[in-house]
C-alpha cells in the first residue's frame, strides 16, 4: 500500500445518545416547582452539553405526543436517557417499543416518584432499563447519562 492508498485510521465515533423528555416536560421551570424545581429543559440541555458534549453526541427531544416519542426512540441510537413523564405509569405501548428496539436506556425522573402518590410507584419502563435515577431535579438527567455511558462501555468491552 503506498501513501496515497493507505487507509486513514478511523477515529472512534462518539456514541449517539438521545435525551428524550415526554409529556408536560416542556413546562419545566414553571410547572409545580416544589416538585420539579425551577430549572428549565434548556438548563438541563446546557448542563449535559457542558459535562458530556465532548464524549457523546447528544440529541435532545421533547414532545407531548406519544406517537412522536415512540418514533424518536426508533432512530438507531446507541443509547437513550428517557424521562417519559406520566407515560412512565401508563404506557404499555412505550414499554413494548423499548423491548422491541432493544435500546440500552436509563430512566430518569426529576422527582422521587417512590415518595409520591401510589399511582406513580409503578413504572412500565423501569424493568427494561439499565438503571433508574430519580429525585435530583435536572441533575437526574446528568447522573442518568453518566450511568448510561458506563453501561455502554461495559457492554462494549
Ligand atoms: C416525572 C414524574 C412523573 O410521575 C410525572 O407524571 C411527570 C414528571 C418526573 O420527572 O419527576 O410528568 O417524570
Short mmCIF file of N, CA and C and ligand atoms in Angstrom, two decimals:
data_model
loop_
_atom_site.label_atom_id
_atom_site.label_comp_id
_atom_site.label_asym_id
_atom_site.label_seq_id
_atom_site.Cartn_x
_atom_site.Cartn_y
_atom_site.Cartn_z
N UNK A 1 0.84 -1.20 0.00
CA UNK A 1 0.00 0.00 0.00
C UNK A 1 0.88 1.26 0.00
N UNK A 2 0.73 2.12 -1.00
CA UNK A 2 1.52 3.35 -0.95
C UNK A 2 0.80 4.43 -0.13
N UNK A 3 1.50 5.57 -0.01
CA UNK A 3 0.98 6.61 0.89
C UNK A 3 -0.43 7.06 0.49
N UNK A 4 -0.68 7.04 -0.86
CA UNK A 4 -1.98 7.54 -1.32
C UNK A 4 -3.12 6.59 -0.97
N UNK A 5 -2.83 5.28 -1.09
CA UNK A 5 -3.92 4.32 -0.89
C UNK A 5 -4.05 3.87 0.58
N UNK A 6 -3.05 4.27 1.39
CA UNK A 6 -3.08 3.86 2.80
C UNK A 6 -4.36 4.36 3.46
N UNK A 7 -5.02 3.45 4.13
CA UNK A 7 -6.28 3.85 4.78
C UNK A 7 -6.01 4.68 6.03
N UNK A 8 -6.77 5.74 6.21
CA UNK A 8 -6.64 6.53 7.44
C UNK A 8 -7.19 5.71 8.59
N UNK A 9 -6.49 5.77 9.74
CA UNK A 9 -7.01 5.08 10.93
C UNK A 9 -8.30 5.80 11.34
N UNK A 10 -9.42 5.07 11.41
CA UNK A 10 -10.66 5.79 11.68
C UNK A 10 -10.76 6.16 13.16
N UNK A 11 -11.20 7.41 13.37
CA UNK A 11 -11.36 7.93 14.72
C UNK A 11 -12.56 7.23 15.36
N UNK A 12 -12.48 6.82 16.63
CA UNK A 12 -13.68 6.22 17.21
C UNK A 12 -14.83 7.23 17.22
N UNK A 13 -15.99 6.81 16.78
CA UNK A 13 -17.13 7.72 16.71
C UNK A 13 -17.74 7.89 18.10
N UNK A 14 -18.13 9.12 18.47
CA UNK A 14 -18.80 9.27 19.77
C UNK A 14 -20.16 8.57 19.74
N UNK A 15 -20.58 8.11 20.91
CA UNK A 15 -21.91 7.49 20.97
C UNK A 15 -22.98 8.51 20.60
N UNK A 16 -23.96 8.03 19.89
CA UNK A 16 -25.12 8.88 19.55
C UNK A 16 -26.21 8.59 20.57
N UNK A 17 -26.46 9.60 21.40
CA UNK A 17 -27.36 9.40 22.53
C UNK A 17 -28.59 10.30 22.36
N UNK A 18 -29.76 9.73 22.61
CA UNK A 18 -31.00 10.52 22.63
C UNK A 18 -31.36 10.84 24.08
N UNK A 19 -31.70 12.10 24.32
CA UNK A 19 -32.21 12.52 25.64
C UNK A 19 -33.67 12.88 25.40
N UNK A 20 -34.56 11.98 25.80
CA UNK A 20 -35.97 12.10 25.39
C UNK A 20 -36.88 12.45 26.57
N UNK A 21 -37.42 13.64 26.53
CA UNK A 21 -38.36 14.08 27.56
C UNK A 21 -39.77 14.04 27.00
N UNK A 22 -40.66 13.47 27.80
CA UNK A 22 -42.02 13.25 27.32
C UNK A 22 -43.01 14.30 27.78
N UNK A 23 -44.20 13.83 27.95
CA UNK A 23 -45.37 14.69 28.11
C UNK A 23 -45.26 15.65 29.31
N UNK A 24 -45.53 16.92 29.04
CA UNK A 24 -45.56 18.02 30.01
C UNK A 24 -44.19 18.50 30.48
N UNK A 25 -43.14 17.88 30.00
CA UNK A 25 -41.82 18.33 30.45
C UNK A 25 -41.37 19.61 29.76
N UNK A 26 -42.14 20.03 28.73
CA UNK A 26 -41.89 21.35 28.14
C UNK A 26 -42.20 22.46 29.15
N UNK A 27 -42.99 22.14 30.17
CA UNK A 27 -43.38 23.15 31.16
C UNK A 27 -42.38 23.29 32.30
N UNK A 28 -41.30 22.54 32.20
CA UNK A 28 -40.31 22.54 33.28
C UNK A 28 -39.83 23.96 33.56
N UNK A 29 -39.77 24.29 34.85
CA UNK A 29 -39.35 25.64 35.24
C UNK A 29 -40.51 26.42 35.78
N UNK A 30 -41.70 26.19 35.18
CA UNK A 30 -42.89 26.90 35.70
C UNK A 30 -43.91 25.92 36.28
N UNK A 31 -43.69 24.64 36.02
CA UNK A 31 -44.66 23.62 36.42
C UNK A 31 -44.33 23.11 37.83
N UNK A 32 -45.22 23.29 38.78
CA UNK A 32 -45.07 22.76 40.14
C UNK A 32 -43.60 22.75 40.60
N UNK A 33 -43.01 23.94 40.76
CA UNK A 33 -41.57 24.00 41.09
C UNK A 33 -41.21 23.32 42.40
N UNK A 34 -42.18 23.18 43.31
CA UNK A 34 -41.88 22.47 44.57
C UNK A 34 -41.59 20.99 44.31
N UNK A 35 -42.08 20.47 43.18
CA UNK A 35 -41.82 19.06 42.83
C UNK A 35 -40.68 18.93 41.83
N UNK A 36 -40.66 19.84 40.85
CA UNK A 36 -39.76 19.65 39.71
C UNK A 36 -38.63 20.67 39.63
N UNK A 37 -38.60 21.63 40.59
CA UNK A 37 -37.55 22.64 40.56
C UNK A 37 -37.87 23.79 39.63
N UNK A 38 -37.00 24.78 39.60
CA UNK A 38 -37.28 25.98 38.80
C UNK A 38 -36.41 26.03 37.54
N UNK A 39 -35.61 24.99 37.33
CA UNK A 39 -34.78 24.98 36.12
C UNK A 39 -35.56 24.43 34.93
N UNK A 40 -35.17 24.85 33.76
CA UNK A 40 -35.91 24.51 32.55
C UNK A 40 -35.23 23.39 31.77
N UNK A 41 -35.90 22.93 30.72
CA UNK A 41 -35.28 21.93 29.84
C UNK A 41 -34.02 22.49 29.19
N UNK A 42 -34.04 23.79 28.88
CA UNK A 42 -32.85 24.43 28.28
C UNK A 42 -31.69 24.38 29.28
N UNK A 43 -31.98 24.58 30.57
CA UNK A 43 -30.92 24.49 31.59
C UNK A 43 -30.36 23.06 31.63
N UNK A 44 -31.25 22.07 31.55
CA UNK A 44 -30.81 20.67 31.56
C UNK A 44 -29.91 20.39 30.35
N UNK A 45 -30.32 20.91 29.19
CA UNK A 45 -29.54 20.66 27.97
C UNK A 45 -28.15 21.28 28.07
N UNK A 46 -28.10 22.51 28.63
CA UNK A 46 -26.80 23.19 28.78
C UNK A 46 -25.91 22.41 29.75
N UNK A 47 -26.50 21.90 30.82
CA UNK A 47 -25.74 21.12 31.81
C UNK A 47 -25.13 19.87 31.17
N UNK A 48 -25.96 19.12 30.46
CA UNK A 48 -25.47 17.87 29.85
C UNK A 48 -24.44 18.16 28.76
N UNK A 49 -24.71 19.20 27.98
CA UNK A 49 -23.79 19.53 26.91
C UNK A 49 -22.42 19.91 27.49
N UNK A 50 -22.43 20.68 28.59
CA UNK A 50 -21.14 21.10 29.14
C UNK A 50 -20.42 19.93 29.80
N UNK A 51 -21.15 19.01 30.40
CA UNK A 51 -20.48 17.89 31.09
C UNK A 51 -20.10 16.74 30.15
N UNK A 52 -20.91 16.52 29.12
CA UNK A 52 -20.73 15.30 28.31
C UNK A 52 -20.59 15.55 26.81
N UNK A 53 -20.72 16.82 26.42
CA UNK A 53 -20.77 17.15 24.99
C UNK A 53 -19.54 16.72 24.20
N UNK A 54 -18.41 16.58 24.91
CA UNK A 54 -17.18 16.20 24.17
C UNK A 54 -17.02 14.70 24.04
N UNK A 55 -17.76 13.95 24.84
CA UNK A 55 -17.58 12.49 24.75
C UNK A 55 -18.77 11.77 24.12
N UNK A 56 -19.85 12.49 23.93
CA UNK A 56 -21.02 11.85 23.31
C UNK A 56 -21.74 12.87 22.43
N UNK A 57 -22.38 12.36 21.39
CA UNK A 57 -23.22 13.25 20.56
C UNK A 57 -24.61 13.23 21.19
N UNK A 58 -25.00 14.37 21.75
CA UNK A 58 -26.26 14.43 22.48
C UNK A 58 -27.36 15.01 21.59
N UNK A 59 -28.48 14.32 21.55
CA UNK A 59 -29.63 14.76 20.75
C UNK A 59 -30.82 14.92 21.67
N UNK A 60 -31.28 16.17 21.82
CA UNK A 60 -32.35 16.45 22.78
C UNK A 60 -33.70 16.48 22.07
N UNK A 61 -34.68 15.91 22.74
CA UNK A 61 -36.01 15.82 22.12
C UNK A 61 -37.08 15.88 23.21
N UNK A 62 -38.12 16.66 22.94
CA UNK A 62 -39.29 16.67 23.85
C UNK A 62 -40.54 16.73 23.01
N UNK A 63 -41.55 15.98 23.43
CA UNK A 63 -42.85 16.04 22.75
C UNK A 63 -43.95 15.72 23.75
N UNK A 64 -45.15 16.24 23.41
CA UNK A 64 -46.34 15.87 24.19
C UNK A 64 -47.18 14.83 23.45
N UNK A 65 -46.67 14.34 22.31
CA UNK A 65 -47.41 13.36 21.50
C UNK A 65 -46.72 12.00 21.62
N UNK A 66 -47.43 11.03 22.12
CA UNK A 66 -46.80 9.73 22.37
C UNK A 66 -46.24 9.09 21.09
N UNK A 67 -46.98 9.21 19.99
CA UNK A 67 -46.51 8.61 18.73
C UNK A 67 -45.17 9.21 18.31
N UNK A 68 -45.01 10.50 18.52
CA UNK A 68 -43.73 11.15 18.17
C UNK A 68 -42.61 10.65 19.07
N UNK A 69 -42.96 10.42 20.31
CA UNK A 69 -41.96 9.92 21.27
C UNK A 69 -41.48 8.53 20.84
N UNK A 70 -42.42 7.66 20.49
CA UNK A 70 -42.06 6.31 20.05
C UNK A 70 -41.22 6.37 18.77
N UNK A 71 -41.57 7.26 17.87
CA UNK A 71 -40.82 7.38 16.61
C UNK A 71 -39.40 7.86 16.88
N UNK A 72 -39.26 8.81 17.81
CA UNK A 72 -37.92 9.36 18.11
C UNK A 72 -37.01 8.28 18.69
N UNK A 73 -37.56 7.39 19.48
CA UNK A 73 -36.75 6.33 20.09
C UNK A 73 -36.19 5.36 19.05
N UNK A 74 -36.82 5.35 17.89
CA UNK A 74 -36.55 4.30 16.90
C UNK A 74 -35.52 4.69 15.85
N UNK A 75 -34.70 5.69 16.14
CA UNK A 75 -33.80 6.19 15.08
C UNK A 75 -32.37 5.69 15.19
N UNK A 76 -32.20 4.49 15.72
CA UNK A 76 -30.89 3.85 15.68
C UNK A 76 -29.86 4.42 16.63
N UNK A 77 -30.30 4.88 17.79
CA UNK A 77 -29.37 5.45 18.78
C UNK A 77 -28.52 4.36 19.42
N UNK A 78 -27.35 4.78 19.93
CA UNK A 78 -26.54 3.84 20.72
C UNK A 78 -27.14 3.66 22.11
N UNK A 79 -27.82 4.68 22.58
CA UNK A 79 -28.45 4.59 23.90
C UNK A 79 -29.34 5.81 24.12
N UNK A 80 -30.13 5.77 25.18
CA UNK A 80 -31.04 6.88 25.46
C UNK A 80 -31.20 7.10 26.95
N UNK A 81 -31.40 8.37 27.30
CA UNK A 81 -31.85 8.73 28.64
C UNK A 81 -33.29 9.16 28.45
N UNK A 82 -34.21 8.50 29.13
CA UNK A 82 -35.61 8.83 28.91
C UNK A 82 -36.27 9.31 30.20
N UNK A 83 -37.05 10.38 30.06
CA UNK A 83 -38.00 10.77 31.12
C UNK A 83 -39.35 10.86 30.44
N UNK A 84 -40.12 9.78 30.47
CA UNK A 84 -41.38 9.78 29.74
C UNK A 84 -42.50 10.55 30.45
N UNK A 85 -42.22 11.19 31.60
CA UNK A 85 -43.29 11.87 32.34
C UNK A 85 -44.36 10.86 32.73
N UNK A 86 -45.62 11.26 32.62
CA UNK A 86 -46.72 10.39 33.06
C UNK A 86 -46.84 9.10 32.25
N UNK A 87 -46.30 9.07 31.02
CA UNK A 87 -46.35 7.82 30.23
C UNK A 87 -45.62 6.68 30.94
N UNK A 88 -44.68 7.05 31.82
CA UNK A 88 -43.98 6.04 32.63
C UNK A 88 -44.98 5.10 33.31
N UNK A 89 -46.05 5.72 33.82
CA UNK A 89 -47.00 4.98 34.65
C UNK A 89 -48.19 4.44 33.87
N UNK A 90 -48.28 4.80 32.59
CA UNK A 90 -49.50 4.45 31.85
C UNK A 90 -49.26 3.66 30.56
N UNK A 91 -48.03 3.73 30.02
CA UNK A 91 -47.90 3.29 28.63
C UNK A 91 -47.24 1.92 28.44
N UNK A 92 -48.09 0.92 28.26
CA UNK A 92 -47.60 -0.40 27.87
C UNK A 92 -46.99 -0.32 26.47
N UNK A 93 -47.55 0.57 25.64
CA UNK A 93 -47.03 0.73 24.27
C UNK A 93 -45.57 1.19 24.29
N UNK A 94 -45.26 2.09 25.19
CA UNK A 94 -43.88 2.57 25.30
C UNK A 94 -42.95 1.44 25.74
N UNK A 95 -43.40 0.67 26.73
CA UNK A 95 -42.58 -0.47 27.19
C UNK A 95 -42.38 -1.47 26.06
N UNK A 96 -43.44 -1.75 25.31
CA UNK A 96 -43.34 -2.71 24.19
C UNK A 96 -42.34 -2.20 23.14
N UNK A 97 -42.37 -0.90 22.90
CA UNK A 97 -41.47 -0.31 21.91
C UNK A 97 -40.01 -0.48 22.35
N UNK A 98 -39.76 -0.15 23.61
CA UNK A 98 -38.39 -0.23 24.13
C UNK A 98 -37.90 -1.68 24.13
N UNK A 99 -38.79 -2.60 24.47
CA UNK A 99 -38.41 -4.02 24.47
C UNK A 99 -38.11 -4.46 23.04
N UNK A 100 -38.91 -4.01 22.09
CA UNK A 100 -38.73 -4.39 20.69
C UNK A 100 -37.45 -3.83 20.09
N UNK A 101 -37.10 -2.60 20.49
CA UNK A 101 -35.91 -1.95 19.92
C UNK A 101 -34.62 -2.47 20.55
N UNK A 102 -34.72 -3.07 21.72
CA UNK A 102 -33.53 -3.47 22.48
C UNK A 102 -32.57 -2.29 22.66
N UNK A 103 -33.14 -1.12 22.90
CA UNK A 103 -32.35 0.10 23.05
C UNK A 103 -31.83 0.20 24.48
N UNK A 104 -30.49 0.30 24.67
CA UNK A 104 -29.99 0.49 26.03
C UNK A 104 -30.43 1.87 26.54
N UNK A 105 -31.07 1.92 27.68
CA UNK A 105 -31.53 3.23 28.18
C UNK A 105 -31.52 3.28 29.70
N UNK A 106 -31.45 4.53 30.18
CA UNK A 106 -31.60 4.81 31.61
C UNK A 106 -32.85 5.66 31.76
N UNK A 107 -33.69 5.32 32.73
CA UNK A 107 -34.91 6.10 33.00
C UNK A 107 -34.60 7.11 34.10
N UNK A 108 -35.00 8.34 33.88
CA UNK A 108 -34.77 9.37 34.90
C UNK A 108 -36.06 10.11 35.21
N UNK A 109 -36.14 10.59 36.46
CA UNK A 109 -37.24 11.47 36.88
C UNK A 109 -36.68 12.58 37.75
N UNK A 110 -37.23 13.75 37.57
CA UNK A 110 -36.81 14.89 38.40
C UNK A 110 -37.20 14.66 39.85
N UNK A 111 -38.44 14.20 40.05
CA UNK A 111 -38.93 13.96 41.41
C UNK A 111 -38.69 12.49 41.78
N UNK A 112 -38.74 12.23 43.08
CA UNK A 112 -38.64 10.84 43.54
C UNK A 112 -40.03 10.24 43.52
N UNK A 113 -40.36 9.53 42.45
CA UNK A 113 -41.73 9.04 42.28
C UNK A 113 -42.11 8.04 43.37
N UNK A 114 -41.13 7.39 43.97
CA UNK A 114 -41.41 6.41 45.04
C UNK A 114 -41.95 7.10 46.29
N UNK A 115 -41.68 8.40 46.41
CA UNK A 115 -42.14 9.15 47.59
C UNK A 115 -43.44 9.89 47.31
N UNK A 116 -44.04 9.64 46.14
CA UNK A 116 -45.25 10.38 45.76
C UNK A 116 -46.48 9.46 45.79
N UNK A 117 -47.55 9.86 45.13
CA UNK A 117 -48.79 9.09 45.17
C UNK A 117 -48.55 7.66 44.65
N UNK A 118 -49.34 6.72 45.18
CA UNK A 118 -49.17 5.30 44.82
C UNK A 118 -49.23 5.08 43.31
N UNK A 119 -50.05 5.85 42.61
CA UNK A 119 -50.20 5.66 41.16
C UNK A 119 -48.88 5.89 40.41
N UNK A 120 -47.96 6.64 41.04
CA UNK A 120 -46.66 6.91 40.41
C UNK A 120 -45.60 5.89 40.80
N UNK A 121 -45.96 4.92 41.63
CA UNK A 121 -44.95 3.95 42.07
C UNK A 121 -44.65 2.90 41.00
N UNK A 122 -45.62 2.68 40.12
CA UNK A 122 -45.39 1.68 39.09
C UNK A 122 -44.85 2.33 37.82
N UNK A 123 -43.78 1.73 37.29
CA UNK A 123 -43.25 2.17 36.00
C UNK A 123 -43.29 1.00 35.03
N UNK A 124 -43.91 1.22 33.86
CA UNK A 124 -43.91 0.18 32.83
C UNK A 124 -42.51 -0.01 32.23
N UNK A 125 -41.71 1.06 32.27
CA UNK A 125 -40.45 1.04 31.55
C UNK A 125 -39.23 0.68 32.41
N UNK A 126 -39.31 0.94 33.72
CA UNK A 126 -38.13 0.71 34.59
C UNK A 126 -37.58 -0.71 34.52
N UNK A 127 -38.43 -1.77 34.43
CA UNK A 127 -37.86 -3.12 34.38
C UNK A 127 -36.99 -3.38 33.15
N UNK A 128 -37.13 -2.54 32.13
CA UNK A 128 -36.35 -2.74 30.91
C UNK A 128 -35.07 -1.89 30.90
N UNK A 129 -34.96 -0.99 31.88
CA UNK A 129 -33.86 -0.02 31.88
C UNK A 129 -32.58 -0.63 32.42
N UNK A 130 -31.44 -0.06 31.97
CA UNK A 130 -30.15 -0.44 32.57
C UNK A 130 -30.11 0.07 34.01
N UNK A 131 -30.80 1.16 34.28
CA UNK A 131 -30.86 1.72 35.64
C UNK A 131 -31.86 2.86 35.68
N UNK A 132 -32.17 3.29 36.89
CA UNK A 132 -33.14 4.38 37.09
C UNK A 132 -32.54 5.39 38.06
N UNK A 133 -32.70 6.69 37.74
CA UNK A 133 -32.24 7.76 38.64
C UNK A 133 -33.42 8.70 38.86
N UNK A 134 -33.74 9.00 40.10
CA UNK A 134 -34.84 9.92 40.33
C UNK A 134 -34.66 10.70 41.62
N UNK A 135 -35.23 11.93 41.61
CA UNK A 135 -35.24 12.72 42.83
C UNK A 135 -34.23 13.84 42.89
N UNK A 136 -33.48 14.06 41.83
CA UNK A 136 -32.40 15.05 41.88
C UNK A 136 -32.62 16.22 40.93
N UNK A 137 -33.85 16.50 40.58
CA UNK A 137 -34.11 17.60 39.65
C UNK A 137 -33.40 17.35 38.32
N UNK A 138 -32.91 18.43 37.69
CA UNK A 138 -32.28 18.21 36.38
C UNK A 138 -30.98 17.41 36.50
N UNK A 139 -30.42 17.35 37.71
CA UNK A 139 -29.22 16.50 37.89
C UNK A 139 -29.52 15.03 37.67
N UNK A 140 -30.78 14.62 37.79
CA UNK A 140 -31.13 13.23 37.48
C UNK A 140 -30.73 12.89 36.04
N UNK A 141 -30.89 13.86 35.12
CA UNK A 141 -30.52 13.60 33.73
C UNK A 141 -29.00 13.40 33.61
N UNK A 142 -28.23 14.25 34.31
CA UNK A 142 -26.76 14.14 34.23
C UNK A 142 -26.29 12.83 34.86
N UNK A 143 -26.87 12.48 36.00
CA UNK A 143 -26.49 11.22 36.65
C UNK A 143 -26.90 10.03 35.78
N UNK A 144 -28.06 10.14 35.17
CA UNK A 144 -28.54 9.06 34.30
C UNK A 144 -27.65 8.89 33.09
N UNK A 145 -27.22 10.02 32.51
CA UNK A 145 -26.36 9.93 31.33
C UNK A 145 -25.00 9.34 31.71
N UNK A 146 -24.49 9.74 32.87
CA UNK A 146 -23.22 9.18 33.33
C UNK A 146 -23.34 7.65 33.48
N UNK A 147 -24.44 7.22 34.06
CA UNK A 147 -24.68 5.78 34.22
C UNK A 147 -24.81 5.08 32.88
N UNK A 148 -25.50 5.71 31.95
CA UNK A 148 -25.67 5.10 30.62
C UNK A 148 -24.33 4.92 29.93
N UNK A 149 -23.45 5.93 30.01
CA UNK A 149 -22.15 5.84 29.34
C UNK A 149 -21.30 4.73 29.98
N UNK A 150 -21.37 4.59 31.31
CA UNK A 150 -20.67 3.47 31.97
C UNK A 150 -21.22 2.14 31.46
N UNK A 151 -22.53 2.07 31.36
CA UNK A 151 -23.18 0.84 30.90
C UNK A 151 -22.74 0.50 29.47
N UNK A 152 -22.72 1.51 28.59
CA UNK A 152 -22.33 1.25 27.20
C UNK A 152 -20.87 0.80 27.12
N UNK A 153 -20.00 1.40 27.95
CA UNK A 153 -18.59 1.00 27.96
C UNK A 153 -18.47 -0.45 28.40
N UNK A 154 -19.24 -0.83 29.41
CA UNK A 154 -19.16 -2.20 29.92
C UNK A 154 -19.66 -3.21 28.89
N UNK A 155 -20.80 -2.93 28.26
CA UNK A 155 -21.33 -3.92 27.32
C UNK A 155 -20.48 -4.02 26.06
N UNK A 156 -19.72 -2.95 25.76
CA UNK A 156 -18.89 -3.00 24.53
C UNK A 156 -17.54 -3.64 24.77
N UNK A 157 -17.10 -3.74 26.05
CA UNK A 157 -15.74 -4.27 26.27
C UNK A 157 -15.75 -5.79 26.42
C1 LIG B 1 -41.85 12.88 36.28
C2 LIG B 1 -42.66 12.08 37.29
C3 LIG B 1 -44.00 11.64 36.70
O1 LIG B 1 -44.75 10.95 37.69
C4 LIG B 1 -44.80 12.84 36.25
O2 LIG B 1 -46.00 12.43 35.63
C5 LIG B 1 -44.03 13.76 35.38
C6 LIG B 1 -42.64 14.06 35.73
C7 LIG B 1 -40.55 13.42 36.90
O3 LIG B 1 -39.63 13.74 36.14
O4 LIG B 1 -40.47 13.57 38.12
O5 LIG B 1 -44.54 14.33 34.44
O6 LIG B 1 -41.49 12.03 35.20
#
